[in-house]
C-alpha cells in the first residue's frame, strides 16, 4: 500500500521542532495570545530565534527578526503558527517579515483567530515570499489545544492534578507527605505554567496551602487563587486570606451573612456570587466562563478526592497529572483516599508515563 510522500525534509522538520521547543518554554505565560516559537535560518545555519513575550507581546516573529545577528536577505523563517497580519497593539508580523528580506516562510497551520486566519499566505505570496504550510501539523494541533479551547469556547484549558500514596491515600493526619521533593518541584512547575489554581474551602481549611510557585526566580509567576466556598466558611486566618488582594484571590460563594461578606471584603478578597445546581453544587461550566472573563486561560485544579471525581465524571479536565508515591500511608481519623483511578483510563484516550528523574515517584499524564 503506497503512502503519500512527505514534502518536508528532515532538515525542515528539525528546524520546526526547535521552534516548538521555543514556543513550549513560554506556553501558559502569554495571556490571550498563543505561545509561538520562531527560528530563522540562512545558508543552513540558524541566524536568529524568537518566542512570544510574556503576556503575549512582542510576537515571536518580531523578536526573531530583531534578534538577528546577520542580514536576513534570502533567509528562511520557521514559525509554529501563521504569522499575524492585522494591526493591533503592534504592527502585523507579515509586514515585518516582508521588510526583513526573508524569502521563505514555513508554518504548520492557520491561526484560528478570524482576524488572521488564512490571510498571511496571500500577503506573503503577493510579496514574492514562498510560503510552505502543513509542516508538523499533528504536533501543532496537540500544542495549540489550549489556545483553541480559549478562542473557541471562551473558557480556560483545565488541568487536573492529584497525588496518591501506594494505597491510594491522599491525606492522613499521621503522615501528610505523599510524594518526594522532586515531585514537589514539578508541582510548582505546573503552578508556574498555569495562571490560576482552584481548590475548595474544605481543602484550604484542612491543609492551609500556599498555592504559589516556589521555584527560585519564578515566584512572581504564582497563579491566581480561586476558591469554591458556598457559605464563605474559609478560614480567615489561613495563609491564602492573609496574603489576599483583589488581583490574586477570588472566592465563589452562593449565600452568606452580610457581616461575613464584609469580613472577606476587608481582607481584600474578590467575591463573586454564583448559582448552584439543584444538587447544591456549583455550576462548574459557569465558573469556567466567569473566570475566563477575569483573565484565566490555564486553570490548574488541585482539589480533593470529591471535587476531582466530580470533574472527572463530567469530563471537565482537558488533561490530568497523577502523582504516585511509593509508600503506603496508614489510616488515621479523618483520612482521605482517592478510589476513582479507573476513571482516568475511561475518560482519557492517551496515557504518558513521564520520565522526569523523580526518584521512585511516578507521574502519569492523561490526555484527550
Short mmCIF file of C-alpha atoms in Angstrom, two decimals:
data_model
loop_
_atom_site.label_atom_id
_atom_site.label_comp_id
_atom_site.label_asym_id
_atom_site.label_seq_id
_atom_site.Cartn_x
_atom_site.Cartn_y
_atom_site.Cartn_z
CA UNK A 1 0.00 0.00 0.00
CA UNK A 2 1.51 3.31 -1.08
CA UNK A 3 1.65 6.30 1.23
CA UNK A 4 1.71 9.96 0.36
CA UNK A 5 5.26 11.26 0.24
CA UNK A 6 6.09 13.89 2.83
CA UNK A 7 7.08 17.07 1.01
CA UNK A 8 9.06 18.36 4.01
CA UNK A 9 12.66 17.32 4.53
CA UNK A 10 14.06 16.12 7.87
CA UNK A 11 16.07 19.34 7.98
CA UNK A 12 12.89 21.44 7.71
CA UNK A 13 11.22 19.35 10.41
CA UNK A 14 14.16 19.71 12.77
CA UNK A 15 14.15 23.49 12.47
CA UNK A 16 10.40 23.49 13.12
CA UNK A 17 10.84 21.18 16.12
CA UNK A 18 13.27 23.71 17.55
CA UNK A 19 10.66 26.42 17.01
CA UNK A 20 8.17 24.31 19.01
CA UNK A 21 10.70 23.92 21.83
CA UNK A 22 10.91 27.72 21.97
CA UNK A 23 7.10 28.00 21.96
CA UNK A 24 6.79 25.38 24.72
CA UNK A 25 9.08 27.37 27.00
CA UNK A 26 6.52 30.21 27.09
CA UNK A 27 3.34 28.16 26.99
CA UNK A 28 0.89 29.33 29.63
CA UNK A 29 2.67 32.65 30.06
CA UNK A 30 1.44 34.63 27.05
CA UNK A 31 -2.05 35.70 28.14
CA UNK A 32 -4.65 35.86 25.36
CA UNK A 33 -2.07 35.34 22.64
CA UNK A 34 -0.78 31.90 21.67
CA UNK A 35 2.77 30.97 22.56
CA UNK A 36 4.77 30.92 19.33
CA UNK A 37 8.34 29.91 18.54
CA UNK A 38 10.36 31.15 15.58
CA UNK A 39 13.68 30.11 14.01
CA UNK A 40 15.39 31.96 11.15
CA UNK A 41 17.88 30.07 9.01
CA UNK A 42 20.33 31.32 6.35
CA UNK A 43 22.57 29.01 4.34
CA UNK A 44 21.55 26.12 6.62
CA UNK A 45 22.69 27.97 9.72
CA UNK A 46 20.47 29.42 12.44
CA UNK A 47 20.92 33.19 12.49
CA UNK A 48 18.19 34.04 15.00
CA UNK A 49 15.48 32.69 17.26
CA UNK A 50 12.46 34.24 18.93
CA UNK A 51 9.49 33.40 21.11
CA UNK A 52 6.37 35.23 22.21
CA UNK A 53 7.00 37.72 25.00
CA UNK A 54 5.46 37.37 28.45
CA UNK A 55 1.77 38.35 28.40
CA UNK A 56 1.73 37.98 24.61
CA UNK A 57 3.98 40.71 23.22
CA UNK A 58 6.20 41.20 21.32
CA UNK A 59 5.37 38.34 18.95
CA UNK A 60 7.89 35.60 18.21
CA UNK A 61 8.50 36.70 14.61
CA UNK A 62 9.20 40.28 15.69
CA UNK A 63 11.65 39.08 18.34
CA UNK A 64 13.44 36.71 15.95
CA UNK A 65 13.91 39.43 13.32
CA UNK A 66 15.06 41.93 15.94
CA UNK A 67 17.48 39.39 17.47
CA UNK A 68 19.21 38.50 14.19
CA UNK A 69 22.98 38.86 14.05
CA UNK A 70 23.02 38.71 10.22
CA UNK A 71 21.39 40.33 7.20
CA UNK A 72 18.18 38.37 6.59
CA UNK A 73 18.03 38.70 2.80
CA UNK A 74 17.36 35.25 1.36
CA UNK A 75 16.80 33.62 4.76
CA UNK A 76 14.08 31.13 5.78
CA UNK A 77 11.69 31.52 8.71
CA UNK A 78 10.18 28.56 10.61
CA UNK A 79 7.31 29.65 12.85
CA UNK A 80 4.87 27.46 14.79
CA UNK A 81 1.70 29.32 13.78
CA UNK A 82 0.51 31.52 10.94
CA UNK A 83 2.06 34.99 11.39
CA UNK A 84 -0.35 37.76 12.33
CA UNK A 85 -1.39 40.07 9.51
CA UNK A 86 -3.51 42.78 11.14
CA UNK A 87 -2.84 45.94 13.09
CA UNK A 88 -3.46 45.65 16.81
CA UNK A 89 -1.32 46.99 19.62
CA UNK A 90 1.63 46.27 17.35
CA UNK A 91 2.08 46.29 13.52
CA UNK A 92 1.47 42.96 11.72
CA UNK A 93 4.27 40.39 11.67
CA UNK A 94 3.75 39.86 7.94
CA UNK A 95 4.82 43.47 7.37
CA UNK A 96 7.95 42.91 9.44
CA UNK A 97 8.73 39.71 7.51
CA UNK A 98 8.35 41.42 4.12
CA UNK A 99 10.62 44.31 5.12
CA UNK A 100 13.27 41.98 6.55
CA UNK A 101 14.16 40.34 3.23
CA UNK A 102 13.15 36.82 4.33
CA UNK A 103 12.48 34.75 1.20
CA UNK A 104 10.62 31.70 2.58
CA UNK A 105 8.28 31.02 5.49
CA UNK A 106 7.24 27.64 6.93
CA UNK A 107 4.37 27.17 9.37
CA UNK A 108 2.09 24.21 10.25
CA UNK A 109 -1.42 25.68 10.08
CA UNK A 110 -3.60 28.76 10.07
CA UNK A 111 -4.35 30.72 13.21
CA UNK A 112 -7.99 30.20 14.24
CA UNK A 113 -8.31 33.91 15.08
CA UNK A 114 -10.70 35.25 12.44
CA UNK A 115 -8.65 38.44 12.09
CA UNK A 116 -5.67 36.36 10.96
CA UNK A 117 -6.93 33.03 9.61
CA UNK A 118 -5.62 32.22 6.13
CA UNK A 119 -4.72 35.77 5.15
CA UNK A 120 -0.95 35.60 5.68
CA UNK A 121 -0.43 33.16 2.81
CA UNK A 122 -1.82 35.68 0.32
CA UNK A 123 0.03 38.64 1.80
CA UNK A 124 3.40 36.91 1.86
CA UNK A 125 2.97 35.31 -1.58
CA UNK A 126 1.98 38.65 -3.08
CA UNK A 127 5.31 40.00 -1.86
CA UNK A 128 7.19 37.14 -3.57
CA UNK A 129 7.84 35.18 -0.39
CA UNK A 130 7.49 31.40 -0.74
CA UNK A 131 5.07 30.02 1.84
CA UNK A 132 5.17 26.36 2.93
CA UNK A 133 2.16 25.37 5.01
CA UNK A 134 1.41 21.97 6.58
CA UNK A 135 4.66 21.01 8.31
CA UNK A 136 4.27 19.08 11.61
CA UNK A 137 0.50 19.57 11.63
CA UNK A 138 -0.12 16.82 14.20
CA UNK A 139 2.36 18.37 16.63
CA UNK A 140 0.80 21.78 16.06
CA UNK A 141 -2.73 20.51 16.71
CA UNK A 142 -1.65 18.97 20.02
CA UNK A 143 0.39 22.00 21.10
CA UNK A 144 -2.36 24.56 20.41
CA UNK A 145 -5.22 22.63 22.04
CA UNK A 146 -5.33 25.04 24.97
CA UNK A 147 -5.28 28.12 22.71
CA UNK A 148 -8.04 26.67 20.52
CA UNK A 149 -10.22 25.94 23.57
CA UNK A 150 -9.68 29.50 24.81
CA UNK A 151 -10.63 31.02 21.45
CA UNK A 152 -13.50 28.72 20.50
CA UNK A 153 -15.19 28.05 23.85
CA UNK A 154 -14.21 31.16 25.85
CA UNK A 155 -13.19 29.02 28.81
CA UNK A 156 -9.77 28.16 30.27
CA UNK A 157 -7.86 24.97 29.49
CA UNK A 158 -8.34 22.81 32.60
CA UNK A 159 -5.57 20.63 34.04
CA UNK A 160 -6.22 18.29 36.95
CA UNK A 161 -3.65 17.04 39.43
CA UNK A 162 -3.78 14.69 42.40
CA UNK A 163 -1.13 12.88 44.44
CA UNK A 164 -1.83 9.41 45.84
CA UNK A 165 0.16 7.06 48.03
CA UNK A 166 0.73 3.42 47.13
CA UNK A 167 -2.55 2.54 48.88
CA UNK A 168 -4.43 5.41 47.16
CA UNK A 169 -4.43 7.62 50.26
CA UNK A 170 -4.34 11.36 49.62
CA UNK A 171 -4.44 12.61 53.21
CA UNK A 172 -3.72 11.36 56.70
CA UNK A 173 -3.04 13.37 59.85
CA UNK A 174 -0.34 10.91 60.88
CA UNK A 175 1.57 11.27 57.59
CA UNK A 176 0.72 14.16 55.28
CA UNK A 177 3.72 13.75 52.98
CA UNK A 178 2.86 11.61 49.93
CA UNK A 179 5.45 12.45 47.27
CA UNK A 180 9.11 13.40 47.40
CA UNK A 181 10.88 16.74 46.87
CA UNK A 182 11.34 16.16 43.12
CA UNK A 183 7.62 15.65 42.61
CA UNK A 184 7.00 18.75 44.70
CA UNK A 185 9.18 20.78 42.34
CA UNK A 186 7.20 19.52 39.36
CA UNK A 187 4.01 20.62 41.13
CA UNK A 188 5.49 24.10 41.40
CA UNK A 189 6.39 23.95 37.72
CA UNK A 190 2.71 23.26 36.93
CA UNK A 191 1.75 26.27 39.02
CA UNK A 192 4.25 28.34 37.06
CA UNK A 193 2.66 27.21 33.79
CA UNK A 194 -0.94 27.92 34.86
CA UNK A 195 -2.23 31.42 35.52
CA UNK A 196 -4.88 30.22 38.01
CA UNK A 197 -5.31 27.44 40.56
CA UNK A 198 -8.59 26.19 42.06
CA UNK A 199 -9.43 24.37 45.29
CA UNK A 200 -12.42 24.08 47.64
CA UNK A 201 -12.62 25.75 51.04
CA UNK A 202 -12.50 22.29 52.65
CA UNK A 203 -9.07 21.61 51.16
CA UNK A 204 -7.94 25.09 52.19
CA UNK A 205 -9.13 24.72 55.79
CA UNK A 206 -7.64 21.24 56.10
CA UNK A 207 -4.21 21.88 54.56
CA UNK A 208 -3.72 25.67 54.84
CA UNK A 209 -1.82 25.60 51.50
CA UNK A 210 0.14 28.45 49.91
CA UNK A 211 -0.75 27.50 46.30
CA UNK A 212 2.20 29.51 45.00
CA UNK A 213 5.19 28.74 42.81
CA UNK A 214 8.31 28.31 44.90
CA UNK A 215 10.83 27.63 42.15
CA UNK A 216 13.77 30.01 42.54
CA UNK A 217 13.39 33.01 40.26
CA UNK A 218 9.82 32.15 39.23
CA UNK A 219 7.97 33.14 42.37
CA UNK A 220 6.28 36.12 40.68
CA UNK A 221 4.57 33.70 38.28
CA UNK A 222 2.44 32.26 41.09
CA UNK A 223 -1.14 31.63 39.91
CA UNK A 224 -4.28 33.46 40.95
CA UNK A 225 -6.05 31.54 43.74
CA UNK A 226 -9.69 30.55 43.12
CA UNK A 227 -11.76 29.01 45.92
CA UNK A 228 -15.19 27.38 45.82
CA UNK A 229 -16.95 28.21 49.10
CA UNK A 230 -20.74 28.14 49.10
CA UNK A 231 -21.31 29.82 52.51
CA UNK A 232 -17.96 31.60 52.99
CA UNK A 233 -16.60 29.14 55.53
CA UNK A 234 -12.97 29.69 54.52
CA UNK A 235 -10.65 30.24 57.49
CA UNK A 236 -9.94 33.97 57.68
CA UNK A 237 -6.59 33.25 59.35
CA UNK A 238 -5.37 30.98 56.55
CA UNK A 239 -2.29 31.86 54.50
CA UNK A 240 -4.41 32.44 51.36
CA UNK A 241 -6.63 35.01 53.05
CA UNK A 242 -3.76 36.70 54.90
CA UNK A 243 -1.95 37.24 51.56
CA UNK A 244 -5.06 38.08 49.52
CA UNK A 245 -5.78 41.04 47.31
CA UNK A 246 -8.41 41.65 44.63
CA UNK A 247 -5.98 40.59 41.90
CA UNK A 248 -4.78 37.28 43.31
CA UNK A 249 -7.70 35.75 45.23
CA UNK A 250 -11.23 35.04 44.03
CA UNK A 251 -13.89 33.21 46.05
CA UNK A 252 -17.12 31.90 44.51
CA UNK A 253 -19.97 31.74 47.00
CA UNK A 254 -23.74 31.38 46.93
CA UNK A 255 -25.14 32.57 50.25
CA UNK A 256 -23.60 34.23 53.27
CA UNK A 257 -24.42 36.74 56.01
CA UNK A 258 -23.65 40.37 55.20
CA UNK A 259 -21.27 40.51 58.13
CA UNK A 260 -19.34 37.56 56.70
CA UNK A 261 -19.18 39.16 53.26
CA UNK A 262 -17.82 42.36 54.81
CA UNK A 263 -15.13 40.41 56.66
CA UNK A 264 -13.83 38.93 53.42
CA UNK A 265 -14.01 42.25 51.61
CA UNK A 266 -11.95 43.84 54.40
CA UNK A 267 -9.34 41.18 53.66
CA UNK A 268 -9.36 42.41 50.02
CA UNK A 269 -10.74 39.12 48.68
CA UNK A 270 -12.67 39.39 45.42
CA UNK A 271 -16.07 37.73 45.97
CA UNK A 272 -18.29 36.52 43.18
CA UNK A 273 -21.79 35.21 43.85
CA UNK A 274 -22.68 32.20 41.74
CA UNK A 275 -25.69 29.94 41.30
CA UNK A 276 -25.85 26.33 42.41
CA UNK A 277 -27.29 23.29 40.67
CA UNK A 278 -30.28 21.56 42.24
CA UNK A 279 -27.79 19.14 43.81
CA UNK A 280 -26.28 22.12 45.72
CA UNK A 281 -23.05 22.01 43.73
CA UNK A 282 -21.62 24.96 41.82
CA UNK A 283 -22.29 25.13 38.09
CA UNK A 284 -18.69 24.47 37.08
CA UNK A 285 -19.24 25.37 33.44
CA UNK A 286 -20.47 28.77 34.54
CA UNK A 287 -17.46 29.06 36.88
CA UNK A 288 -15.14 28.47 33.91
CA UNK A 289 -16.88 31.11 31.81
CA UNK A 290 -16.70 33.65 34.61
CA UNK A 291 -13.02 33.15 35.40
CA UNK A 292 -12.24 33.35 31.68
CA UNK A 293 -13.68 36.86 31.74
CA UNK A 294 -11.29 37.66 34.58
CA UNK A 295 -8.27 36.64 32.54
CA UNK A 296 -7.91 32.95 33.39
CA UNK A 297 -6.64 31.00 30.36
CA UNK A 298 -5.00 27.97 32.01
CA UNK A 299 -6.52 26.55 35.18
CA UNK A 300 -4.88 24.00 37.47
CA UNK A 301 -7.26 22.14 39.79
CA UNK A 302 -5.60 20.79 42.92
CA UNK A 303 -8.85 19.71 44.52
CA UNK A 304 -9.53 16.88 46.91
CA UNK A 305 -10.97 13.47 46.07
CA UNK A 306 -14.60 14.61 45.88
CA UNK A 307 -14.09 17.59 43.56
CA UNK A 308 -11.63 15.66 41.37
CA UNK A 309 -14.05 12.75 40.95
CA UNK A 310 -16.94 15.06 40.07
CA UNK A 311 -14.94 16.92 37.45
CA UNK A 312 -13.59 13.67 36.00
CA UNK A 313 -17.08 12.23 35.62
CA UNK A 314 -18.29 15.39 33.89
CA UNK A 315 -15.22 15.44 31.59
CA UNK A 316 -14.11 18.93 32.59
CA UNK A 317 -10.41 18.09 32.59
CA UNK A 318 -8.53 18.57 29.32
CA UNK A 319 -5.52 16.79 30.80
CA UNK A 320 -4.65 15.24 34.12
CA UNK A 321 -1.47 14.55 36.12
CA UNK A 322 -1.47 11.59 38.51
CA UNK A 323 1.38 11.66 41.05
CA UNK A 324 2.02 8.32 42.73
CA UNK A 325 4.27 7.93 45.75
CA UNK A 326 5.95 4.65 46.70
CA UNK A 327 4.89 4.46 50.36
CA UNK A 328 1.68 3.27 51.95
CA UNK A 329 0.20 5.80 54.33
CA UNK A 330 -1.50 4.44 57.46
CA UNK A 331 -5.12 5.33 58.04
CA UNK A 332 -5.90 7.72 60.86
CA UNK A 333 -9.03 9.64 61.91
CA UNK A 334 -10.10 11.94 59.08
CA UNK A 335 -8.07 10.11 56.43
CA UNK A 336 -8.96 10.52 52.77
CA UNK A 337 -8.45 8.20 49.81
CA UNK A 338 -8.94 8.56 46.06
CA UNK A 339 -10.73 5.49 44.76
CA UNK A 340 -11.62 6.62 41.25
CA UNK A 341 -8.32 5.92 39.47
CA UNK A 342 -10.14 3.76 36.92
CA UNK A 343 -11.99 6.88 35.78
CA UNK A 344 -8.74 8.24 34.35
CA UNK A 345 -8.46 5.37 31.87
CA UNK A 346 -12.13 5.72 30.97
CA UNK A 347 -12.12 9.48 30.41
CA UNK A 348 -8.81 9.90 28.57
CA UNK A 349 -7.59 8.34 25.32
CA UNK A 350 -3.86 8.72 25.87
CA UNK A 351 -1.61 7.97 28.82
CA UNK A 352 2.04 9.00 29.03
CA UNK A 353 4.39 7.94 31.81
CA UNK A 354 6.71 10.87 32.37
CA UNK A 355 10.38 10.12 32.95
CA UNK A 356 11.45 13.13 34.99
CA UNK A 357 14.14 11.69 37.28
CA UNK A 358 11.77 11.87 40.23
CA UNK A 359 13.46 9.22 42.32
CA UNK A 360 10.97 6.41 42.79
CA UNK A 361 7.86 8.57 42.42
CA UNK A 362 5.89 8.24 39.20
CA UNK A 363 3.89 10.81 37.28
CA UNK A 364 1.41 9.86 34.59
CA UNK A 365 -0.06 12.42 32.19
CA UNK A 366 -3.52 11.64 30.81
CA UNK A 367 -4.51 13.44 27.61
CA UNK A 368 -7.60 13.53 25.40
#
